[in-house]
PDB file of C-alpha atoms in Angstrom:
ATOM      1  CA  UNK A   1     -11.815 -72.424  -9.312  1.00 50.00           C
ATOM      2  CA  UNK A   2     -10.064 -74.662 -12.254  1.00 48.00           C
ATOM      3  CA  UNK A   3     -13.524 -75.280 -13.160  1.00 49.00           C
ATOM      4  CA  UNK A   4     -14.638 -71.527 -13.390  1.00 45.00           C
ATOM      5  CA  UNK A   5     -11.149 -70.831 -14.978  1.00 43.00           C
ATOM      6  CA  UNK A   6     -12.234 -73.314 -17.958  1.00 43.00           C
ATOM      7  CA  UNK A   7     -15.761 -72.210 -18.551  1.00 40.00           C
ATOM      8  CA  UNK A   8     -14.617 -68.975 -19.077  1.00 40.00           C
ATOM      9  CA  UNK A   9     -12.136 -70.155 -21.246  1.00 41.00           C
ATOM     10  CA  UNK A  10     -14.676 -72.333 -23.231  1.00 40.00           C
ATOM     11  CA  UNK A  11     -16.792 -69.419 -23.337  1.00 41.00           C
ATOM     12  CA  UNK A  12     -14.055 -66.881 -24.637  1.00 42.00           C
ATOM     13  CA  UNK A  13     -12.882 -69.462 -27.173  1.00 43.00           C
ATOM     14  CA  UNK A  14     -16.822 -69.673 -28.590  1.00 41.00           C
ATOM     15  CA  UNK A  15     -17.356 -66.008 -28.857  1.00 44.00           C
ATOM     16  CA  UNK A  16     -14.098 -65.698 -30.887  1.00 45.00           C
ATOM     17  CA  UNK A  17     -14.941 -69.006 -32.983  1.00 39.00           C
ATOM     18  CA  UNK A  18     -18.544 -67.097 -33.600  1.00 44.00           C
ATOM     19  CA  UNK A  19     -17.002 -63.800 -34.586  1.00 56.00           C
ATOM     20  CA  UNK A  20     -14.196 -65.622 -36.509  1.00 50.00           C
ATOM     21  CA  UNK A  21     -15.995 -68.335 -38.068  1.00 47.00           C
ATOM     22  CA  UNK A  22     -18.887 -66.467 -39.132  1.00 54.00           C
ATOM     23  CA  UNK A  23     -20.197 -67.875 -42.538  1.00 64.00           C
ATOM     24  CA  UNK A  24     -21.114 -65.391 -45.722  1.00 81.00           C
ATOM     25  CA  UNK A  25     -23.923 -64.118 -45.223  1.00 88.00           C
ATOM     26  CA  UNK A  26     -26.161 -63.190 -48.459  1.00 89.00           C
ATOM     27  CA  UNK A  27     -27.826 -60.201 -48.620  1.00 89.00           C
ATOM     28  CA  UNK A  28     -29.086 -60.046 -52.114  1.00 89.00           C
ATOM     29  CA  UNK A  29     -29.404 -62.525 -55.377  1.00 91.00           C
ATOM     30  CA  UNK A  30     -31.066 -61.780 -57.946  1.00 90.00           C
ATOM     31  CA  UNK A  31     -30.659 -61.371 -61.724  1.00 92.00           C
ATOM     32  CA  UNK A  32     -27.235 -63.177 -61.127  1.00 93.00           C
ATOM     33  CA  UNK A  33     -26.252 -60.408 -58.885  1.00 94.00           C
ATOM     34  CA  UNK A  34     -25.165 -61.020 -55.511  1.00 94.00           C
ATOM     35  CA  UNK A  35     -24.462 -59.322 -53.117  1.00 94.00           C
ATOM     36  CA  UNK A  36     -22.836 -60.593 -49.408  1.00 92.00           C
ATOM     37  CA  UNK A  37     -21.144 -59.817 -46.729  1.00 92.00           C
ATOM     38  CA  UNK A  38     -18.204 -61.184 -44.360  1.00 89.00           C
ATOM     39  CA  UNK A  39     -18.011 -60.244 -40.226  1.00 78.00           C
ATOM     40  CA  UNK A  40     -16.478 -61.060 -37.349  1.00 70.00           C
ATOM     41  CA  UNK A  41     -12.924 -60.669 -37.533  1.00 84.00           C
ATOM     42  CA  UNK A  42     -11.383 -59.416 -34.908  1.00 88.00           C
ATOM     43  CA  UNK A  43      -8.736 -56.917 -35.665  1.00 88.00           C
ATOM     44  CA  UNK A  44      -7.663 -55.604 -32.440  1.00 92.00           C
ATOM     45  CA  UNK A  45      -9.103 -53.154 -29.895  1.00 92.00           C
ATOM     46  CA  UNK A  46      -8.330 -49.003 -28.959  1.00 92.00           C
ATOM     47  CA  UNK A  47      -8.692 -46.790 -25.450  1.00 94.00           C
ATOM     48  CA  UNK A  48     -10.773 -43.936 -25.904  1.00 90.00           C
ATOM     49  CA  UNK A  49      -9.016 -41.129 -24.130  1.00 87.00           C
ATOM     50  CA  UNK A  50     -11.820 -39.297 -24.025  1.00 86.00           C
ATOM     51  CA  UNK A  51     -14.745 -41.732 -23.253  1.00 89.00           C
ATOM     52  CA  UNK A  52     -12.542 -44.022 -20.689  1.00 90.00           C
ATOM     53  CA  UNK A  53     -13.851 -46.885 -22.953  1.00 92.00           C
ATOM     54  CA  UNK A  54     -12.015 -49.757 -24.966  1.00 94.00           C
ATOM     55  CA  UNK A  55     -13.681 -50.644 -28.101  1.00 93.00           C
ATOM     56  CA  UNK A  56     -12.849 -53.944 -29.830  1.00 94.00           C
ATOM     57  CA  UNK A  57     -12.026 -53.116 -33.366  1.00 92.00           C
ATOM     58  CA  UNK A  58     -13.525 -56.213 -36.501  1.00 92.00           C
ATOM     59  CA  UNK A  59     -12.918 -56.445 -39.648  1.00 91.00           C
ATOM     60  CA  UNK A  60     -15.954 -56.389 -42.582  1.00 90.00           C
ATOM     61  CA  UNK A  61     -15.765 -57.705 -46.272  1.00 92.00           C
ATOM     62  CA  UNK A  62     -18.187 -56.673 -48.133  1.00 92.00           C
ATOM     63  CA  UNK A  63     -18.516 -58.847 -51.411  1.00 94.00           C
ATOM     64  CA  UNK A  64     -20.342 -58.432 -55.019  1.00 95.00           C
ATOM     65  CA  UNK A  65     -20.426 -61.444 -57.503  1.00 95.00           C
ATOM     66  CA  UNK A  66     -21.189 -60.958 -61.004  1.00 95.00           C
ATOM     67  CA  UNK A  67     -23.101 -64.381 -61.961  1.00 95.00           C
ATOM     68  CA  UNK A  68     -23.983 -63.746 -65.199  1.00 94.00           C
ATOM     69  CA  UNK A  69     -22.301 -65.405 -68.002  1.00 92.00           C
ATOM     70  CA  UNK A  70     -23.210 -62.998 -70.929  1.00 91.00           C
ATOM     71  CA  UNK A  71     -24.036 -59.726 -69.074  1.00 91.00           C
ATOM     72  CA  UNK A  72     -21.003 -57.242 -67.649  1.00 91.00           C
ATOM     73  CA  UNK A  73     -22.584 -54.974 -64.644  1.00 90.00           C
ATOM     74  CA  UNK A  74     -22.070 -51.177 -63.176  1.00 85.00           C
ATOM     75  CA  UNK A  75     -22.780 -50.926 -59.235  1.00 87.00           C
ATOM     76  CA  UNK A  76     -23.427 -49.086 -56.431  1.00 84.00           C
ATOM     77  CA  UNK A  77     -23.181 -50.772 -53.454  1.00 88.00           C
ATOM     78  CA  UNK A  78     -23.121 -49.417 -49.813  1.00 86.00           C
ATOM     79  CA  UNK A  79     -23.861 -51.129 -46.482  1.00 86.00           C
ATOM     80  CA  UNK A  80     -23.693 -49.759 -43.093  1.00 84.00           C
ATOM     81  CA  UNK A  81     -22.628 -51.593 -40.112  1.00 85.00           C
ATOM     82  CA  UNK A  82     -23.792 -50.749 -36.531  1.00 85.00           C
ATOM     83  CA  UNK A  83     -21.245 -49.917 -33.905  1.00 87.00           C
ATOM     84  CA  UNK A  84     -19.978 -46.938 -31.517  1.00 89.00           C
ATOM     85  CA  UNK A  85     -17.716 -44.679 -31.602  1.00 88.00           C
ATOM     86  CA  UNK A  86     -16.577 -41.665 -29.056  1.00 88.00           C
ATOM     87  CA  UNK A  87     -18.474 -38.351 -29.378  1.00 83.00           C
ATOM     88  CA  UNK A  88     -16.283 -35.659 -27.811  1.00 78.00           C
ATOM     89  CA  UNK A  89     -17.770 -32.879 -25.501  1.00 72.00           C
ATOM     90  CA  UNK A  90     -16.063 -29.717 -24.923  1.00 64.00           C
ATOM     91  CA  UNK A  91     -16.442 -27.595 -22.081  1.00 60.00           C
ATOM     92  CA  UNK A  92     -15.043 -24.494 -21.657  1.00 59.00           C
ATOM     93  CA  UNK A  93     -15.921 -24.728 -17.763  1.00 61.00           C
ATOM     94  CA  UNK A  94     -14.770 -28.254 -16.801  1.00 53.00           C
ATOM     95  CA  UNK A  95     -12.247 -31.147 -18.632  1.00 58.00           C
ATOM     96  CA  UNK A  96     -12.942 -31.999 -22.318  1.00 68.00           C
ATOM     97  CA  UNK A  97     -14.946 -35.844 -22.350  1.00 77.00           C
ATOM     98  CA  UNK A  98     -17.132 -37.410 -24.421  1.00 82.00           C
ATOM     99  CA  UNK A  99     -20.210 -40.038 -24.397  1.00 86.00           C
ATOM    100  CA  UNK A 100     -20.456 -43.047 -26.557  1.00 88.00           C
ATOM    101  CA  UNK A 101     -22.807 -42.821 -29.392  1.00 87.00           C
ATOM    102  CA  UNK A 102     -24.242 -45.498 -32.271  1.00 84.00           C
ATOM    103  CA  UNK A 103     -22.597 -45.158 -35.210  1.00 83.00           C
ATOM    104  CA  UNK A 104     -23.207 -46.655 -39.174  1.00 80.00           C
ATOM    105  CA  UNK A 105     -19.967 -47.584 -40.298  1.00 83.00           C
ATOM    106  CA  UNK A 106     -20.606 -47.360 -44.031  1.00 82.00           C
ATOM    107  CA  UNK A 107     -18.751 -50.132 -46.973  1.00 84.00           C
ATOM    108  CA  UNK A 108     -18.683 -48.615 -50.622  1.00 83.00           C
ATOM    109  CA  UNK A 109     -17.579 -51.474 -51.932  1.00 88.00           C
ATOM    110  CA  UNK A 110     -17.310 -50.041 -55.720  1.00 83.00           C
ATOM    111  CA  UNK A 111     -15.280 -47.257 -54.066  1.00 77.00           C
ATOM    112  CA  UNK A 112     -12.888 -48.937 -51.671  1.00 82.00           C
ATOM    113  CA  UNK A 113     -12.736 -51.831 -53.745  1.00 86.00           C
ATOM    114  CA  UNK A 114      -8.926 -52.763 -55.341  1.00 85.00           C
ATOM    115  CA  UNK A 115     -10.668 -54.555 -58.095  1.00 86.00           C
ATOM    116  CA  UNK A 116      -9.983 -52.879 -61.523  1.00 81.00           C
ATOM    117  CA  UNK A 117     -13.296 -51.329 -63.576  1.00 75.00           C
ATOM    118  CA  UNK A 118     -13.682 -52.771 -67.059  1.00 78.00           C
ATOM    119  CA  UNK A 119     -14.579 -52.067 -70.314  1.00 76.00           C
ATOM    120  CA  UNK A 120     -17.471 -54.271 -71.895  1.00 78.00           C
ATOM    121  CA  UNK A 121     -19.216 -53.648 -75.106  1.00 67.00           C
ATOM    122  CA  UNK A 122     -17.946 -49.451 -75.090  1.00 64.00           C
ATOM    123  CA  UNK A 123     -19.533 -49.048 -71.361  1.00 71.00           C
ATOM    124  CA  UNK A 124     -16.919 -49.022 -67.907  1.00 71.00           C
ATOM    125  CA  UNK A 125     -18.052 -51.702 -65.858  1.00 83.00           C
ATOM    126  CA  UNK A 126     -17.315 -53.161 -62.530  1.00 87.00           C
ATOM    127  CA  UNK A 127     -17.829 -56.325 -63.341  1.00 92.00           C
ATOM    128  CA  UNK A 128     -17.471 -58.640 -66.006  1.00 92.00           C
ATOM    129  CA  UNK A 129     -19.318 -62.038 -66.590  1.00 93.00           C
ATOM    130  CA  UNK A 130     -18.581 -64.552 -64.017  1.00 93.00           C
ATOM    131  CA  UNK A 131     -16.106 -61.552 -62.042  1.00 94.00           C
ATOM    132  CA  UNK A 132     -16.478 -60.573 -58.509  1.00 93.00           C
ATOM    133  CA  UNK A 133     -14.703 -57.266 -56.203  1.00 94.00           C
ATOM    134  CA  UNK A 134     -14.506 -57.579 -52.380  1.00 93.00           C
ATOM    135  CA  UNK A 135     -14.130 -54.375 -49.971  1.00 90.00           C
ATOM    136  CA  UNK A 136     -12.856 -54.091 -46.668  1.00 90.00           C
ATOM    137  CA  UNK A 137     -13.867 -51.957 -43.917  1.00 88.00           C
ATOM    138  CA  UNK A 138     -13.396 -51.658 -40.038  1.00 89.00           C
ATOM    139  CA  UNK A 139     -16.164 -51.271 -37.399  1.00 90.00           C
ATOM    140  CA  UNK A 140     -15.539 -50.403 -33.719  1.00 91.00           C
ATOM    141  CA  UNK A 141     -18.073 -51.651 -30.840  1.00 92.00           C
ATOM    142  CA  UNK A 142     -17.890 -51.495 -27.331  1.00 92.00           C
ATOM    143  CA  UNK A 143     -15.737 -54.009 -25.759  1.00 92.00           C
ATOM    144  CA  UNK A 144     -17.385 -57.510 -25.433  1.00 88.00           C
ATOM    145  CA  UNK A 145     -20.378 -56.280 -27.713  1.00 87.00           C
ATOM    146  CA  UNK A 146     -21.171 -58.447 -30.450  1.00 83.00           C
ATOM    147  CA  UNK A 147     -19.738 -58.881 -33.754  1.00 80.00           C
ATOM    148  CA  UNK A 148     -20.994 -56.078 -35.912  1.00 81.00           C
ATOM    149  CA  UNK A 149     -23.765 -56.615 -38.541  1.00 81.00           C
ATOM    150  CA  UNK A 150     -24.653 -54.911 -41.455  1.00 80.00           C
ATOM    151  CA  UNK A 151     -27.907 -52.851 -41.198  1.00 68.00           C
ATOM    152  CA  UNK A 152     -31.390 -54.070 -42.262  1.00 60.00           C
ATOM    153  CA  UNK A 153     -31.057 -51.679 -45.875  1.00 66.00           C
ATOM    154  CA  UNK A 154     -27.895 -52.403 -47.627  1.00 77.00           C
ATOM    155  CA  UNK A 155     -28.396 -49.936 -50.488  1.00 81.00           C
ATOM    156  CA  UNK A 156     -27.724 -52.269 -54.045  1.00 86.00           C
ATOM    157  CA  UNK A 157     -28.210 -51.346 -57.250  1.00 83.00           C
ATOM    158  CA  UNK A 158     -26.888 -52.403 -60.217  1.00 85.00           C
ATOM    159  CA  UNK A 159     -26.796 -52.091 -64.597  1.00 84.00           C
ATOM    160  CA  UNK A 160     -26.354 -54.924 -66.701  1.00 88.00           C
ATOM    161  CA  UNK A 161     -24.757 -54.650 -70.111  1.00 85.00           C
ATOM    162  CA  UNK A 162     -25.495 -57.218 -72.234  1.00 85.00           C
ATOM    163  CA  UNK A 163     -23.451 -58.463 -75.189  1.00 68.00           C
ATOM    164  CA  UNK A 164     -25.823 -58.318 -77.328  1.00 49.00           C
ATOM    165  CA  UNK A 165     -24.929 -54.388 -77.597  1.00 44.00           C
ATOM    166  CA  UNK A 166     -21.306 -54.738 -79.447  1.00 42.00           C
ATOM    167  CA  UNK A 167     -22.513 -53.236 -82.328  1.00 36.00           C
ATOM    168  CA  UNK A 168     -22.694 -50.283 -79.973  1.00 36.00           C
ATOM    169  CA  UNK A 169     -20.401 -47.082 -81.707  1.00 28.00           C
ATOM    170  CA  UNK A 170     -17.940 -45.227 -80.042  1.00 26.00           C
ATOM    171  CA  UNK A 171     -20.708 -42.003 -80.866  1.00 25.00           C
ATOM    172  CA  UNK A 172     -23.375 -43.295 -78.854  1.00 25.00           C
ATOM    173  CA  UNK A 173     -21.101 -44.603 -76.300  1.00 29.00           C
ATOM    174  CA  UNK A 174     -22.403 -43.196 -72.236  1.00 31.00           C
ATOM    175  CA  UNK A 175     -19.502 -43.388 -69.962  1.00 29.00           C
ATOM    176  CA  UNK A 176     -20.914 -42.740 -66.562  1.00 32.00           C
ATOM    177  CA  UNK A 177     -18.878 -39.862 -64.853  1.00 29.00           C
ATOM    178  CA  UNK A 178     -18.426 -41.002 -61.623  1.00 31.00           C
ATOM    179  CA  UNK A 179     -15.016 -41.301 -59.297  1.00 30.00           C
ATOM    180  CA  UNK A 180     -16.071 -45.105 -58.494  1.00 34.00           C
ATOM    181  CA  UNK A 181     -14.798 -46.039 -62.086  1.00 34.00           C
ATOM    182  CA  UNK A 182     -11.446 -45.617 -63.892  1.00 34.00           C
ATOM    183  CA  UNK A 183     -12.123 -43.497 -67.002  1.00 35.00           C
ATOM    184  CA  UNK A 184      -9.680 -42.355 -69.616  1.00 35.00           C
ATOM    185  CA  UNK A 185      -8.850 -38.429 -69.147  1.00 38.00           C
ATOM    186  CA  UNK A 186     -10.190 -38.400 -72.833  1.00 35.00           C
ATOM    187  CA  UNK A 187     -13.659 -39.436 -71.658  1.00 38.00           C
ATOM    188  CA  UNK A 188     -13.789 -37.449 -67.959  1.00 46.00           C
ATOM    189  CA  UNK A 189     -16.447 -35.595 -67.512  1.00 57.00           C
ATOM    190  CA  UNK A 190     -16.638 -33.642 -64.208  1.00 78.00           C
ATOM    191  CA  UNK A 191     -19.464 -33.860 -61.440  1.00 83.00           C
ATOM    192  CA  UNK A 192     -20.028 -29.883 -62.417  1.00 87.00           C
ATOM    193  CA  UNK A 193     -20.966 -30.266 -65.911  1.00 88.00           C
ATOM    194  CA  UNK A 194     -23.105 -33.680 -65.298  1.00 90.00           C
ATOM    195  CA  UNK A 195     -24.938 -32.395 -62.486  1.00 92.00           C
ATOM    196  CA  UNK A 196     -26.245 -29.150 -64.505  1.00 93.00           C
ATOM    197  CA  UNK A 197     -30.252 -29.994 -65.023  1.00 92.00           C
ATOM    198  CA  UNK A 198     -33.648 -31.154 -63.502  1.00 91.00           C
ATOM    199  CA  UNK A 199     -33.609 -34.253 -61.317  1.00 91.00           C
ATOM    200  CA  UNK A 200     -37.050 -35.585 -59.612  1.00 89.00           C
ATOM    201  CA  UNK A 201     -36.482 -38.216 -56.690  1.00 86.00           C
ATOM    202  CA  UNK A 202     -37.742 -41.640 -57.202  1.00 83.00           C
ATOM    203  CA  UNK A 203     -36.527 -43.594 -54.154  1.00 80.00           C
ATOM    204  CA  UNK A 204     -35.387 -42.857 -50.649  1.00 78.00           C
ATOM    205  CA  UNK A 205     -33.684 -45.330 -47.999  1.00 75.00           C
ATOM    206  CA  UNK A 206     -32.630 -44.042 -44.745  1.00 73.00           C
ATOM    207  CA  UNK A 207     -31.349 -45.579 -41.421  1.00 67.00           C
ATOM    208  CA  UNK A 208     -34.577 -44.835 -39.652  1.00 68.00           C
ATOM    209  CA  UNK A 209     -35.720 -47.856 -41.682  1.00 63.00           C
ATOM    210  CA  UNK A 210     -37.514 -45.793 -44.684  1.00 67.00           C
ATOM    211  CA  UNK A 211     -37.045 -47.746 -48.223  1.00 63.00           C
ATOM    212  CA  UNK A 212     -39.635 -46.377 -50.420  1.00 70.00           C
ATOM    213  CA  UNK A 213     -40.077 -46.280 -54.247  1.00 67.00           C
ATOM    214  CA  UNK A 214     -40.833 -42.720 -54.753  1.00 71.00           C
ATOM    215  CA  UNK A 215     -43.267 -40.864 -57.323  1.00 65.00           C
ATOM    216  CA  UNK A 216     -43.548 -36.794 -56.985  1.00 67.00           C
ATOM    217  CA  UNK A 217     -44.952 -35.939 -60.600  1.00 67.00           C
ATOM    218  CA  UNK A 218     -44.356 -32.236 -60.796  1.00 73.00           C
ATOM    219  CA  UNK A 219     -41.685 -31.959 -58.162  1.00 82.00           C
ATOM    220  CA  UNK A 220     -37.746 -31.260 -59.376  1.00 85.00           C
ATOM    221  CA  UNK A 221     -34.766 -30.053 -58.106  1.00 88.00           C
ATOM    222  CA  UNK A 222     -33.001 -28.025 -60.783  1.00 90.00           C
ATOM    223  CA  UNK A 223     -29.027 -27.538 -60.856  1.00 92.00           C
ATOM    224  CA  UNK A 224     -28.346 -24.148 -62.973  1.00 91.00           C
ATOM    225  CA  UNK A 225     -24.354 -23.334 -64.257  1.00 89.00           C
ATOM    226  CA  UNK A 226     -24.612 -20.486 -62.394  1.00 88.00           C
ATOM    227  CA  UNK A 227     -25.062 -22.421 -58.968  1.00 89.00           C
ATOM    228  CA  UNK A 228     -28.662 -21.722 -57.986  1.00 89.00           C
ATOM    229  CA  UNK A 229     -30.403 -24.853 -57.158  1.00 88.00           C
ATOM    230  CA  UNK A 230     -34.001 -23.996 -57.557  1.00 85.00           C
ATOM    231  CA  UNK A 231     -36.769 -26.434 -55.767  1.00 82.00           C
ATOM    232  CA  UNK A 232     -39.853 -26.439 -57.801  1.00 81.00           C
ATOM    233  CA  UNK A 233     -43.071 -27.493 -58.200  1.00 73.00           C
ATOM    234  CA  UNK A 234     -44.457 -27.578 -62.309  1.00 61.00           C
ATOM    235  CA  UNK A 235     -47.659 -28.419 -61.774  1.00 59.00           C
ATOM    236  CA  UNK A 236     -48.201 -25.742 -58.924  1.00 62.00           C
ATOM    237  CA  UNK A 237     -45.796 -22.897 -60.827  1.00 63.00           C
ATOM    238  CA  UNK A 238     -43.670 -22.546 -57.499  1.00 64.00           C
ATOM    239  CA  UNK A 239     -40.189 -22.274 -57.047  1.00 66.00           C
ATOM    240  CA  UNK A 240     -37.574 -21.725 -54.281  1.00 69.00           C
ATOM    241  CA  UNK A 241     -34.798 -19.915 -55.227  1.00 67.00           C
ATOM    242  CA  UNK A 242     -32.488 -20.081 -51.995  1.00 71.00           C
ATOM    243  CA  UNK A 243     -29.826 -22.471 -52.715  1.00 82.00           C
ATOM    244  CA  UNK A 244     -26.722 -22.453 -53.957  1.00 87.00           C
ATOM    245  CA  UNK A 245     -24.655 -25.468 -55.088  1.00 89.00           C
ATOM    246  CA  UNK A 246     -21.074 -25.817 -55.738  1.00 90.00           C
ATOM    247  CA  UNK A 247     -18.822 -29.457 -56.112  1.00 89.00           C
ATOM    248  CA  UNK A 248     -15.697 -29.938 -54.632  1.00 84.00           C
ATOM    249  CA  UNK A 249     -14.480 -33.837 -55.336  1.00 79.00           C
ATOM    250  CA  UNK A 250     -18.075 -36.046 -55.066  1.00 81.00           C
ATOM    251  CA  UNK A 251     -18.768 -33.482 -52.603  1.00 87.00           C
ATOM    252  CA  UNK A 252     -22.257 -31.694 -53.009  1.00 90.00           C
ATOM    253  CA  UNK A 253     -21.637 -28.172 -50.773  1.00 88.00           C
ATOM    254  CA  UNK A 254     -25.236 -26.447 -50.224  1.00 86.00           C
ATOM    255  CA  UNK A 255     -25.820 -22.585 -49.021  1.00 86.00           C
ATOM    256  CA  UNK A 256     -29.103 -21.361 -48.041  1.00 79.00           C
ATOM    257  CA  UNK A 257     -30.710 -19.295 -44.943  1.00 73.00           C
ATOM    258  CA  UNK A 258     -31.517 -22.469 -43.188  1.00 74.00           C
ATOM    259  CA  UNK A 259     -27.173 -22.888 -43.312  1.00 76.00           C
ATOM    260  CA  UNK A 260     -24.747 -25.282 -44.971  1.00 82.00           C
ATOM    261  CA  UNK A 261     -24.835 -28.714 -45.697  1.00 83.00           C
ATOM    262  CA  UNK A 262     -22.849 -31.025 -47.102  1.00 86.00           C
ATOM    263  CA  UNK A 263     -23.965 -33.939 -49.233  1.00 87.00           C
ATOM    264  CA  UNK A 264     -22.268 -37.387 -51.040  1.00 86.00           C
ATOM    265  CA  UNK A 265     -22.255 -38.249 -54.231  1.00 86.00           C
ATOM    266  CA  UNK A 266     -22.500 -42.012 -54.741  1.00 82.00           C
ATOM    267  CA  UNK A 267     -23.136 -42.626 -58.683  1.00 82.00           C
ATOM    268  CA  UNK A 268     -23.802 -39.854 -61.344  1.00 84.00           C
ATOM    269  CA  UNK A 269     -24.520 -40.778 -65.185  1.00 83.00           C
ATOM    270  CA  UNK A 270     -26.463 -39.037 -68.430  1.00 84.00           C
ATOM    271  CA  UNK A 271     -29.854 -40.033 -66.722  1.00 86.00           C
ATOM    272  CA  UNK A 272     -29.086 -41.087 -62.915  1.00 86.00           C
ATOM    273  CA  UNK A 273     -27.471 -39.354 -59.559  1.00 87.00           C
ATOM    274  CA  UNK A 274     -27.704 -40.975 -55.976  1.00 86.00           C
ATOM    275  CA  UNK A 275     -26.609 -38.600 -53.285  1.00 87.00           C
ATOM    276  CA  UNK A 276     -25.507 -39.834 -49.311  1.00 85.00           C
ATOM    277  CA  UNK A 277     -27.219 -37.009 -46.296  1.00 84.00           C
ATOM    278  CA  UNK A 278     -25.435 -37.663 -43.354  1.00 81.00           C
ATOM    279  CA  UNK A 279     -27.685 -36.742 -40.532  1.00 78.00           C
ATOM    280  CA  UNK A 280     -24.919 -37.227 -37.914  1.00 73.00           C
ATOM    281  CA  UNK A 281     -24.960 -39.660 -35.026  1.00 71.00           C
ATOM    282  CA  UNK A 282     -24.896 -42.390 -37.642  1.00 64.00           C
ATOM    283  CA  UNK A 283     -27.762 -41.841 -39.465  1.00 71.00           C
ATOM    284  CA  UNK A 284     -28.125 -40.392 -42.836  1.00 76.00           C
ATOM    285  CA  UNK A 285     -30.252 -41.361 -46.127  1.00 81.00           C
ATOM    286  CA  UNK A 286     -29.502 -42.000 -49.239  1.00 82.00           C
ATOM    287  CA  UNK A 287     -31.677 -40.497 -52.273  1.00 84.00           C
ATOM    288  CA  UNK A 288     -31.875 -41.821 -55.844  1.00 85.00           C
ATOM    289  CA  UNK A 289     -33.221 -39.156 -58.628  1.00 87.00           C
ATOM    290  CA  UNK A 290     -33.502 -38.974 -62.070  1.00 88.00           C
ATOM    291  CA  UNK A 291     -33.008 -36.841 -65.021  1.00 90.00           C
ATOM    292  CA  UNK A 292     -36.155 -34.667 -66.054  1.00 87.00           C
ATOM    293  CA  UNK A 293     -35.868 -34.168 -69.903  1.00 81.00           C
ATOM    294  CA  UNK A 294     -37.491 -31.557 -71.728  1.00 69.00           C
ATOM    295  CA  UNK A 295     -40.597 -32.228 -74.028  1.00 57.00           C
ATOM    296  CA  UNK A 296     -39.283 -31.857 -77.938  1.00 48.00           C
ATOM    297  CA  UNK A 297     -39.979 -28.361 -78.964  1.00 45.00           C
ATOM    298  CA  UNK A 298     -39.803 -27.134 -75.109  1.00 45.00           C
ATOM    299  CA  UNK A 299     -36.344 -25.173 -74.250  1.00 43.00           C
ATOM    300  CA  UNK A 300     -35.381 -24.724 -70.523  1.00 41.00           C
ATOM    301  CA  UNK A 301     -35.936 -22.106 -68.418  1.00 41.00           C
TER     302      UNK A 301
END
């Protein structure tokens, strides 16, 4: 029995000293970017009411490093971490319960970040030369499941500024509109104004394990003032006119007869919007377009 008593011991004491001791692990590095991730901390644990289940609660860090010793960078960075949570059932003929589900715990680590954005050559940055920004986030899995890891497509993109620009004036300064950033209330520009154009998808990443460079030449998605969205297709001459769009925070809110939906907006800039779907049950995508500009001498419809 002593014996038993102090393999399970030894045992408990490794799984904790795997979760807790868990080295960095690197997701990305390249251009002097990087891009990494902490788990395994045990933070505590919570009884579901609802599914009769205790789920052991770690902590995640979520880390970008700016390596660069001349070049300032702007980010998006979002990883999801697979757990469970409790999905509640409601029955109007029996007691209220629930089943336990898979969930993406997502880390923005731009926008949960306490690191301060910067200014570098008349562009907000994250990150100056040599800087870094960490992010923390929780993730819940069953009790005695594994540490949490981050999925298999981190989403990572990044801008870098180089100093070569500082001749840069304040007229063509681009400060990218986007609540990840600190700007001065003299340079906000809101999601509603930015938003208003034509914006053609070039890459899609999803948690069904699509991450595909995308290329639809004729295909746009067109945001009017008046909050149509039109879908069409220039090389065809179609057009869908059944959506309407409105913004509410870096919250896209769609209308159209197949019903609402609500999408997340991770980055918007002059030339560049990335939007979060979340398709429930902890799936969702994430879509990256870009700006259609007019040919010179061609107005708008």
């Amino acid at each position: 029995m002593k014996n038993c008593t102090i393999f399970l011991l030894i045992a408990f004491c490794l799984k904790l000293s795997y979760c807790l001791g868990q080295a960095e692990v690197k997701l990305n590095d390249k251009d002097g970017m990087v891009l990494s991730y902490k788990k395994g901390k045990y933070f505590g644990e919570r009884y579901d009411e609802y599914c009769k289940t205790t789920f052991d609660i770690y902590k995640v860090v979520g880390i970008v490093e700016n390596k660069n010793q001349d070049k300032a960078a702007f980010v998006v960075a979002v990883l999801g971490f697979e757990g469970k949570t409790c999905n509640k059932i409601y029955n109007d003929n029996g007691p209220s319960g629930g089943e336990i589900i898979d969930k993406i715990y997502t880390l923005d680590i731009p926008g949960q970040t306490t690191h301060k954005s910067q200014y570098w050559v008349n562009k907000v940055v994250h990150l100056l030369p040599g800087d870094k920004m960490e992010a923390t986030g929780y993730v819940e899995v069953k009790k005695g499941e594994p540490c949490p890891d981050a999925e298999s497509n981190p989403y990572f993109t990044y801008e870098l500024f180089s100093g070569a620009n500082n001749n840069e004036t304040a007229n063509s300064e681009k400060v990218p509109a986007n609540s990840i950033v600190e700007q001065p209330e003299s340079k906000k520009v809101s999601y509603s104004e930015l938003i208003v154009g034509k914006w053609t998808r070039i890459h899609l990443m999803n948690t069904s394990g699509v991450d595909d460079d995308l290329s639809e030449p004729g295909y746009y998605d067109e945001y009017r003032a008046n909050g149509q969205l039109i879908h069409a297709n220039a090389v065809e001459n179609d057009e869908s006119w059944d959506y309407h769009w409105s913004i509410n925070g870096n919250i896209i809110n769609m209308k159209s007869v197949y019903g609402p939906s609500h999408n997340e907006i991770l980055f918007l800039d002059d030339n560049k919007l990335v939007i979060k779907t979340d398709w429930g049950n902890g799936k969702y995508a994430v879509e990256t377009y870009k700006r259609v500009k007019d040919k010179p001498g061609k107005k708008a419809r």
